[in-house]
Amino acid sequence: KSLDFEILNFNKLLKTSNEQNFDFLTILGDLINDAGNEIQVSAFNNIIKNYSNKHQIYLVPGNHDVCMPAKEDKITNDSLNLYRSRYGPDYYKVEHDNLKLIFLNSSIFRNHNNFFEDYNNQLNLLKDSIRDYDEDLFIFMHHPLYAEDIHEGKNTWNIDKKARLEIIDILSNHTKSVYIFSGHMHQNKI
């Protein structure tokens, strides 16, 4: 009924990160709760606008940002384009202090049959990122590859098994460590 609690917590987080002097901040999706709610979009954008003037902030889309309604996990071309018009690219690579940071749209991995071009573009981004790169790789996405077991089927918490195994196959060719950060599960898990 009110965004006050969320706005207060978000401002607290940004204030703390400013005090800690982080190099950058990454939000792992679900920037808002309802992609169709312009009040939530406006509130989010107003808060990060002030923060990002001082520090770099990277965003990845969550199911609440690109699916309408979010609980049904229905991503469409229209909802994807709406995200892109609001926040910019939904998958991209950044170089930071000689490290590669990869930001992916995991909702596309969950719905890859409907977004073949974007799915392949993300896989190619991973392939290109590890080619001739001999440092640790950092990947940020909303859904984790899996919740409990690498061979589990697709469920509420993970990405499609076919996509997962393709990603793991690509990353297994990297000679250094790969760190994947995700946020969808609503719990801390390593």
PDB file of C-alpha atoms in Angstrom:
ATOM      1  CA  LYS A   1       0.000   0.000   0.000  1.00  0.00           C
ATOM      2  CA  SER A   2       2.986   2.288   0.542  1.00  0.00           C
ATOM      3  CA  LEU A   3       6.556   2.412  -0.727  1.00  0.00           C
ATOM      4  CA  ASP A   4       7.806   4.204   2.391  1.00  0.00           C
ATOM      5  CA  PHE A   5       9.362   1.124   4.006  1.00  0.00           C
ATOM      6  CA  GLU A   6      11.177   0.096   0.791  1.00  0.00           C
ATOM      7  CA  ILE A   7      12.366   3.654   0.111  1.00  0.00           C
ATOM      8  CA  LEU A   8      13.690   3.982   3.663  1.00  0.00           C
ATOM      9  CA  ASN A   9      15.619   0.686   3.399  1.00  0.00           C
ATOM     10  CA  PHE A  10      16.962   1.509  -0.055  1.00  0.00           C
ATOM     11  CA  ASN A  11      18.200   4.920   1.078  1.00  0.00           C
ATOM     12  CA  LYS A  12      19.798   3.267   4.118  1.00  0.00           C
ATOM     13  CA  LEU A  13      21.639   0.832   1.850  1.00  0.00           C
ATOM     14  CA  LEU A  14      22.893   3.594  -0.428  1.00  0.00           C
ATOM     15  CA  LYS A  15      23.969   5.752   2.522  1.00  0.00           C
ATOM     16  CA  THR A  16      25.938   2.827   3.972  1.00  0.00           C
ATOM     17  CA  SER A  17      27.578   2.060   0.645  1.00  0.00           C
ATOM     18  CA  ASN A  18      28.567   5.734   0.288  1.00  0.00           C
ATOM     19  CA  GLU A  19      30.136   5.662   3.761  1.00  0.00           C
ATOM     20  CA  GLN A  20      32.021   2.452   2.937  1.00  0.00           C
ATOM     21  CA  ASN A  21      33.350   4.018  -0.273  1.00  0.00           C
ATOM     22  CA  PHE A  22      32.694   1.026  -2.531  1.00  0.00           C
ATOM     23  CA  ASP A  23      33.956   1.208  -6.110  1.00  0.00           C
ATOM     24  CA  PHE A  24      30.545   0.274  -7.449  1.00  0.00           C
ATOM     25  CA  LEU A  25      27.200  -1.207  -6.465  1.00  0.00           C
ATOM     26  CA  THR A  26      25.306  -3.924  -8.306  1.00  0.00           C
ATOM     27  CA  ILE A  27      21.605  -4.528  -7.801  1.00  0.00           C
ATOM     28  CA  LEU A  28      20.781  -8.117  -8.698  1.00  0.00           C
ATOM     29  CA  GLY A  29      17.283  -7.558 -10.059  1.00  0.00           C
ATOM     30  CA  ASP A  30      13.786  -6.924  -8.804  1.00  0.00           C
ATOM     31  CA  LEU A  31      14.523  -3.228  -8.866  1.00  0.00           C
ATOM     32  CA  ILE A  32      10.784  -2.750  -8.455  1.00  0.00           C
ATOM     33  CA  ASN A  33       7.953  -5.109  -7.540  1.00  0.00           C
ATOM     34  CA  ASP A  34       5.585  -4.450 -10.450  1.00  0.00           C
ATOM     35  CA  ALA A  35       6.967  -3.542 -13.885  1.00  0.00           C
ATOM     36  CA  GLY A  36       3.621  -1.973 -14.766  1.00  0.00           C
ATOM     37  CA  ASN A  37       3.680   0.460 -11.827  1.00  0.00           C
ATOM     38  CA  GLU A  38       5.086   3.852 -12.900  1.00  0.00           C
ATOM     39  CA  ILE A  39       5.102   5.129  -9.293  1.00  0.00           C
ATOM     40  CA  GLN A  40       7.568   2.385  -8.318  1.00  0.00           C
ATOM     41  CA  VAL A  41       9.702   3.058 -11.408  1.00  0.00           C
ATOM     42  CA  SER A  42       9.823   6.778 -10.645  1.00  0.00           C
ATOM     43  CA  ALA A  43      10.697   6.220  -6.973  1.00  0.00           C
ATOM     44  CA  PHE A  44      13.518   3.817  -7.873  1.00  0.00           C
ATOM     45  CA  ASN A  45      14.946   6.105 -10.544  1.00  0.00           C
ATOM     46  CA  ASN A  46      14.855   9.155  -8.275  1.00  0.00           C
ATOM     47  CA  ILE A  47      16.802   7.351  -5.563  1.00  0.00           C
ATOM     48  CA  ILE A  48      19.533   5.896  -7.787  1.00  0.00           C
ATOM     49  CA  LYS A  49      19.897   9.142  -9.749  1.00  0.00           C
ATOM     50  CA  ASN A  50      21.347  10.831  -6.653  1.00  0.00           C
ATOM     51  CA  TYR A  51      23.522   7.862  -5.777  1.00  0.00           C
ATOM     52  CA  SER A  52      24.897   7.216  -9.244  1.00  0.00           C
ATOM     53  CA  ASN A  53      26.135  10.789  -9.557  1.00  0.00           C
ATOM     54  CA  LYS A  54      28.791   9.879  -6.978  1.00  0.00           C
ATOM     55  CA  HIS A  55      29.359   6.165  -7.621  1.00  0.00           C
ATOM     56  CA  GLN A  56      28.852   3.661 -10.392  1.00  0.00           C
ATOM     57  CA  ILE A  57      25.748   1.525 -10.108  1.00  0.00           C
ATOM     58  CA  TYR A  58      25.133  -1.550 -12.269  1.00  0.00           C
ATOM     59  CA  LEU A  59      21.710  -3.088 -12.737  1.00  0.00           C
ATOM     60  CA  VAL A  60      20.529  -6.502 -13.879  1.00  0.00           C
ATOM     61  CA  PRO A  61      16.876  -7.269 -14.495  1.00  0.00           C
ATOM     62  CA  GLY A  62      14.879  -9.527 -12.242  1.00  0.00           C
ATOM     63  CA  ASN A  63      11.608 -11.250 -13.013  1.00  0.00           C
ATOM     64  CA  HIS A  64       9.698  -8.359 -11.394  1.00  0.00           C
ATOM     65  CA  ASP A  65      11.387  -5.954 -13.836  1.00  0.00           C
ATOM     66  CA  VAL A  66      10.868  -7.816 -17.131  1.00  0.00           C
ATOM     67  CA  CYS A  67       7.894 -10.130 -16.562  1.00  0.00           C
ATOM     68  CA  MET A  68       4.268  -9.071 -16.449  1.00  0.00           C
ATOM     69  CA  PRO A  69       2.936 -10.291 -14.144  1.00  0.00           C
ATOM     70  CA  ALA A  70       6.189 -11.202 -12.407  1.00  0.00           C
ATOM     71  CA  LYS A  71       4.825 -14.243 -10.608  1.00  0.00           C
ATOM     72  CA  GLU A  72       3.834 -15.878 -13.871  1.00  0.00           C
ATOM     73  CA  ASP A  73       7.363 -15.445 -15.247  1.00  0.00           C
ATOM     74  CA  LYS A  74       5.976 -14.180 -18.579  1.00  0.00           C
ATOM     75  CA  ILE A  75       8.619 -12.143 -20.353  1.00  0.00           C
ATOM     76  CA  THR A  76       7.513 -10.562 -23.633  1.00  0.00           C
ATOM     77  CA  ASN A  77       9.211  -8.421 -26.252  1.00  0.00           C
ATOM     78  CA  ASP A  78       7.187  -5.464 -24.959  1.00  0.00           C
ATOM     79  CA  SER A  79       8.178  -6.001 -21.314  1.00  0.00           C
ATOM     80  CA  LEU A  80      11.823  -6.499 -22.303  1.00  0.00           C
ATOM     81  CA  ASN A  81      11.816  -3.319 -24.402  1.00  0.00           C
ATOM     82  CA  LEU A  82      10.155  -1.455 -21.529  1.00  0.00           C
ATOM     83  CA  TYR A  83      13.005  -2.505 -19.205  1.00  0.00           C
ATOM     84  CA  ARG A  84      15.584  -1.390 -21.775  1.00  0.00           C
ATOM     85  CA  SER A  85      13.924   1.991 -22.248  1.00  0.00           C
ATOM     86  CA  ARG A  86      13.842   2.567 -18.479  1.00  0.00           C
ATOM     87  CA  TYR A  87      17.232   1.250 -17.395  1.00  0.00           C
ATOM     88  CA  GLY A  88      19.409   0.562 -20.434  1.00  0.00           C
ATOM     89  CA  PRO A  89      20.885  -2.749 -21.605  1.00  0.00           C
ATOM     90  CA  ASP A  90      19.765  -5.900 -19.832  1.00  0.00           C
ATOM     91  CA  TYR A  91      23.042  -7.749 -20.480  1.00  0.00           C
ATOM     92  CA  TYR A  92      26.515  -6.271 -20.936  1.00  0.00           C
ATOM     93  CA  LYS A  93      30.211  -6.431 -20.021  1.00  0.00           C
ATOM     94  CA  VAL A  94      32.246  -3.908 -18.033  1.00  0.00           C
ATOM     95  CA  GLU A  95      35.995  -3.803 -17.455  1.00  0.00           C
ATOM     96  CA  HIS A  96      36.921  -2.662 -13.960  1.00  0.00           C
ATOM     97  CA  ASP A  97      40.524  -2.548 -12.700  1.00  0.00           C
ATOM     98  CA  ASN A  98      41.616  -5.151 -15.276  1.00  0.00           C
ATOM     99  CA  LEU A  99      38.733  -7.446 -14.305  1.00  0.00           C
ATOM    100  CA  LYS A 100      35.758  -8.394 -16.442  1.00  0.00           C
ATOM    101  CA  LEU A 101      32.319  -7.993 -14.931  1.00  0.00           C
ATOM    102  CA  ILE A 102      29.505  -9.675 -16.857  1.00  0.00           C
ATOM    103  CA  PHE A 103      25.874  -8.695 -16.272  1.00  0.00           C
ATOM    104  CA  LEU A 104      23.244 -11.111 -17.634  1.00  0.00           C
ATOM    105  CA  ASN A 105      19.472 -11.279 -18.012  1.00  0.00           C
ATOM    106  CA  SER A 106      18.605 -14.596 -16.371  1.00  0.00           C
ATOM    107  CA  SER A 107      14.912 -14.270 -17.293  1.00  0.00           C
ATOM    108  CA  ILE A 108      15.988 -14.829 -20.901  1.00  0.00           C
ATOM    109  CA  PHE A 109      17.779 -18.010 -19.812  1.00  0.00           C
ATOM    110  CA  ARG A 110      14.503 -19.136 -18.202  1.00  0.00           C
ATOM    111  CA  ASN A 111      12.579 -18.378 -21.421  1.00  0.00           C
ATOM    112  CA  HIS A 112      15.246 -19.018 -24.057  1.00  0.00           C
ATOM    113  CA  ASN A 113      12.926 -20.652 -26.581  1.00  0.00           C
ATOM    114  CA  ASN A 114      11.116 -17.322 -27.057  1.00  0.00           C
ATOM    115  CA  PHE A 115      14.247 -15.140 -27.115  1.00  0.00           C
ATOM    116  CA  PHE A 116      16.660 -17.106 -29.257  1.00  0.00           C
ATOM    117  CA  GLU A 117      18.696 -14.102 -30.453  1.00  0.00           C
ATOM    118  CA  ASP A 118      19.147 -12.572 -26.976  1.00  0.00           C
ATOM    119  CA  TYR A 119      19.891 -16.014 -25.554  1.00  0.00           C
ATOM    120  CA  ASN A 120      22.675 -16.596 -28.094  1.00  0.00           C
ATOM    121  CA  ASN A 121      23.980 -13.051 -27.671  1.00  0.00           C
ATOM    122  CA  GLN A 122      24.442 -13.693 -23.950  1.00  0.00           C
ATOM    123  CA  LEU A 123      26.199 -17.012 -24.563  1.00  0.00           C
ATOM    124  CA  ASN A 124      28.481 -15.271 -27.079  1.00  0.00           C
ATOM    125  CA  LEU A 125      29.157 -12.529 -24.534  1.00  0.00           C
ATOM    126  CA  LEU A 126      30.394 -15.198 -22.133  1.00  0.00           C
ATOM    127  CA  LYS A 127      32.504 -16.887 -24.820  1.00  0.00           C
ATOM    128  CA  ASP A 128      34.061 -13.590 -25.891  1.00  0.00           C
ATOM    129  CA  SER A 129      34.717 -12.609 -22.281  1.00  0.00           C
ATOM    130  CA  ILE A 130      36.861 -15.627 -21.497  1.00  0.00           C
ATOM    131  CA  ARG A 131      38.736 -15.632 -24.810  1.00  0.00           C
ATOM    132  CA  ASP A 132      42.342 -14.581 -24.139  1.00  0.00           C
ATOM    133  CA  TYR A 133      41.410 -13.517 -20.612  1.00  0.00           C
ATOM    134  CA  ASP A 134      43.477 -14.887 -17.748  1.00  0.00           C
ATOM    135  CA  GLU A 135      41.910 -13.310 -14.658  1.00  0.00           C
ATOM    136  CA  ASP A 136      39.000 -14.184 -12.394  1.00  0.00           C
ATOM    137  CA  LEU A 137      35.598 -13.609 -13.968  1.00  0.00           C
ATOM    138  CA  PHE A 138      32.645 -12.036 -12.135  1.00  0.00           C
ATOM    139  CA  ILE A 139      29.093 -12.669 -13.330  1.00  0.00           C
ATOM    140  CA  PHE A 140      25.987 -10.950 -11.997  1.00  0.00           C
ATOM    141  CA  MET A 141      22.448 -12.179 -12.726  1.00  0.00           C
ATOM    142  CA  HIS A 142      19.110 -12.395 -10.946  1.00  0.00           C
ATOM    143  CA  HIS A 143      18.339 -16.130 -10.967  1.00  0.00           C
ATOM    144  CA  PRO A 144      21.054 -18.555  -9.874  1.00  0.00           C
ATOM    145  CA  LEU A 145      22.111 -21.302 -12.261  1.00  0.00           C
ATOM    146  CA  TYR A 146      20.654 -23.860  -9.837  1.00  0.00           C
ATOM    147  CA  ALA A 147      19.246 -23.975  -6.319  1.00  0.00           C
ATOM    148  CA  GLU A 148      20.389 -27.351  -4.969  1.00  0.00           C
ATOM    149  CA  ASP A 149      21.851 -29.507  -7.717  1.00  0.00           C
ATOM    150  CA  ILE A 150      23.424 -28.790 -11.095  1.00  0.00           C
ATOM    151  CA  HIS A 151      21.150 -31.380 -12.758  1.00  0.00           C
ATOM    152  CA  GLU A 152      17.846 -30.271 -11.207  1.00  0.00           C
ATOM    153  CA  GLY A 153      14.975 -29.362 -13.496  1.00  0.00           C
ATOM    154  CA  LYS A 154      13.743 -25.833 -13.971  1.00  0.00           C
ATOM    155  CA  ASN A 155      11.864 -24.582 -10.916  1.00  0.00           C
ATOM    156  CA  THR A 156      10.893 -21.261  -9.348  1.00  0.00           C
ATOM    157  CA  TRP A 157      14.436 -20.524  -8.224  1.00  0.00           C
ATOM    158  CA  ASN A 158      16.734 -21.430 -11.109  1.00  0.00           C
ATOM    159  CA  ILE A 159      17.239 -21.107 -14.854  1.00  0.00           C
ATOM    160  CA  ASP A 160      16.390 -23.695 -17.495  1.00  0.00           C
ATOM    161  CA  LYS A 161      18.600 -26.814 -17.335  1.00  0.00           C
ATOM    162  CA  LYS A 162      19.574 -26.617 -21.030  1.00  0.00           C
ATOM    163  CA  ALA A 163      20.736 -23.014 -20.605  1.00  0.00           C
ATOM    164  CA  ARG A 164      22.481 -23.850 -17.331  1.00  0.00           C
ATOM    165  CA  LEU A 165      24.507 -26.677 -18.850  1.00  0.00           C
ATOM    166  CA  GLU A 166      25.486 -24.535 -21.856  1.00  0.00           C
ATOM    167  CA  ILE A 167      26.684 -21.753 -19.551  1.00  0.00           C
ATOM    168  CA  ILE A 168      28.642 -24.180 -17.390  1.00  0.00           C
ATOM    169  CA  ASP A 169      30.197 -25.736 -20.492  1.00  0.00           C
ATOM    170  CA  ILE A 170      31.362 -22.301 -21.683  1.00  0.00           C
ATOM    171  CA  LEU A 171      32.685 -21.291 -18.267  1.00  0.00           C
ATOM    172  CA  SER A 172      34.488 -24.608 -17.755  1.00  0.00           C
ATOM    173  CA  ASN A 173      36.921 -23.460 -20.447  1.00  0.00           C
ATOM    174  CA  HIS A 174      38.047 -20.526 -18.313  1.00  0.00           C
ATOM    175  CA  THR A 175      41.381 -21.101 -16.591  1.00  0.00           C
ATOM    176  CA  LYS A 176      40.739 -18.911 -13.532  1.00  0.00           C
ATOM    177  CA  SER A 177      37.955 -18.723 -10.961  1.00  0.00           C
ATOM    178  CA  VAL A 178      34.413 -17.763 -11.942  1.00  0.00           C
ATOM    179  CA  TYR A 179      32.218 -16.031  -9.369  1.00  0.00           C
ATOM    180  CA  ILE A 180      28.471 -15.828 -10.011  1.00  0.00           C
ATOM    181  CA  PHE A 181      26.315 -13.538  -7.888  1.00  0.00           C
ATOM    182  CA  SER A 182      22.515 -13.801  -7.935  1.00  0.00           C
ATOM    183  CA  GLY A 183      19.678 -12.499  -5.804  1.00  0.00           C
ATOM    184  CA  HIS A 184      16.395 -14.213  -6.650  1.00  0.00           C
ATOM    185  CA  MET A 185      16.318 -16.805  -3.866  1.00  0.00           C
ATOM    186  CA  HIS A 186      15.541 -14.378  -0.982  1.00  0.00           C
ATOM    187  CA  GLN A 187      18.210 -16.048   1.166  1.00  0.00           C
ATOM    188  CA  ASN A 188      21.964 -16.232   1.542  1.00  0.00           C
ATOM    189  CA  LYS A 189      23.421 -19.321  -0.044  1.00  0.00           C
ATOM    190  CA  ILE A 190      26.907 -20.192  -1.258  1.00  0.00           C
TER     191      ILE A 190
END
